[in-house]
C-alpha angles and dihedrals in degrees: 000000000000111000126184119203113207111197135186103211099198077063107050103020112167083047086234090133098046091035084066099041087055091049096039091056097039097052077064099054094258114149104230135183121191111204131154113272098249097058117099132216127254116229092252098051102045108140132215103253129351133220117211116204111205151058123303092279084068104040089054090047088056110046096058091064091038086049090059089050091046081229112144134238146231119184118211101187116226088159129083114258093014087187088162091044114082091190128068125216089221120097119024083229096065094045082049102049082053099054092044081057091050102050089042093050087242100150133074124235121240118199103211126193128264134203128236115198132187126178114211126198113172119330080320128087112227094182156018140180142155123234140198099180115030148308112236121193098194132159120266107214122054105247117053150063127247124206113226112190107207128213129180111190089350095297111130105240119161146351114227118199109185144068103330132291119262113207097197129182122229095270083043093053095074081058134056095351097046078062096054090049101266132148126279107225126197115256089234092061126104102220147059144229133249115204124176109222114235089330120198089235144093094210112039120097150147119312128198109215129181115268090241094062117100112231119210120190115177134173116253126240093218125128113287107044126116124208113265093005090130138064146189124233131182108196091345092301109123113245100179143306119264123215123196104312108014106135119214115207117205112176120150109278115248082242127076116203104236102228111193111213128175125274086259096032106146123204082205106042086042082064106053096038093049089035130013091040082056 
């Protein structure tokens, strides 16, 4: 078996941690590459399954680009949280129970949902992006409201005046939206969630909608609103700023991320042991 290791070296610095997973792996007959996480895999070396060494910023960084492959993934958290790694860096026994796992096909395989985005000006797209976690239209000043109409399906729905509005996938929704007061959903779960961020408003709220709805935010031309005061961000990376009128297209990607977790992984315990024990 052909295995990649993906490693964040400000994280692991002194590559102790990737230096005995290589070994470890070899020493089992496992083929193994070590390689920087930024840099992407050709066609003809794609490898079986990869193992990403980092926090959550480079776990993120990485999938898209593993989604694409259809290679899957394992976390070791080198990070702080590590709410997306299933693996922590801590005792030598735990590492080594994973990668036992590993080598003896003792884990099970998640497919979890993925974000296209477009951003339309006009009859021209100006921009377009994939997301596991969420896309977030948020203002870009301090000091002022934005007005975000809303469309599902190309029904008019609702006006937010606030901060900005976060669409989140399932494994998104424990991030960004959990912290505005949105809804956690399961990762088995076909849909997303739609949270307003700090609106201006007693009534509006989070919404839950199915995985195979489109999803249009555009900024609103009412009064208020300043040209380019608003930008789009998949997993906190700047797509582009959007300016009245600009409409901003979120449907699910044709592609799913394949997670692997291990045989008694637990959407529920992995809650309480990576939030509510925090």
């Amino acid at each position: 078996m052909k295995i990649a290791i993906l490693v964040n070296t400000e994280q692991d610095k002194e590559l102790k941690t990737t230096e005995f997973i290589r070994k470890y792996l070899e020493d089992h007959d496992q083929r193994v590459t070590v390689s920087d996480y930024t840099t992407p895999f050709l066609q003809e070396d794609q490898p079986d399954f990869a193992l990403v060494l980092g926090g959550d910023g480079t776990w993120l960084q990485v999938s898209k680009h593993m989604a694409d492959l259809e290679v899957p993934i394992l976390g070791v958290n080198l990070g702080t949280l590590g709410f997306l790694s299933d693996v922590e860096q801590g005792e030598e026994s735990e590492l080594t129970k994973w990668l036992n796992d590993i080598i003896e096909g003792n884990y099970q395989v998640q497919d979890q949902m993925i974000l296209s985005t477009e951003v339309v000006r006009g009859e021209e797209v100006i921009g377009t992006g994939i997301a596991l976690n969420d896309v977030i239209l948020g203002k870009k000043e301090f000091g002022h409201l934005i007005s975000l109409d809303l469309k599902i399906d190309q029904k008019e729905i609702d006006c937010y005046k606030g901060d900005g509005v976060i669409v989140a996938t399932p494994m998104g929704s424990t991030a960004y939206n959990l912290s505005a007061g949105g809804p956690i959903i399961s990762h088995d779960v076909p849909a997303f969630a739609i949270t307003p961020i700090c609106v201006h408003s007693l009534y509006q709220r989070s919404m839950v909608i199915a995985a195979n709805r489109e999803v249009e935010v555009s900024l609103s031309p009412g009064k208020g609103n300043y040209k380019e005061l608003a930008t789009v961000r998949l997993d906190g990376k700047e797509l582009c700023e959007i300016q009245k009128g600009d409409r901003v297209r979120i449907r699910e990607y044709g592609v799913a991320l394949h997670v692997i977790r291990g045989r008694d992984w637990d959407f529920y315990q992995n809650i309480r042991r990576k939030l509510i024990k925090n």
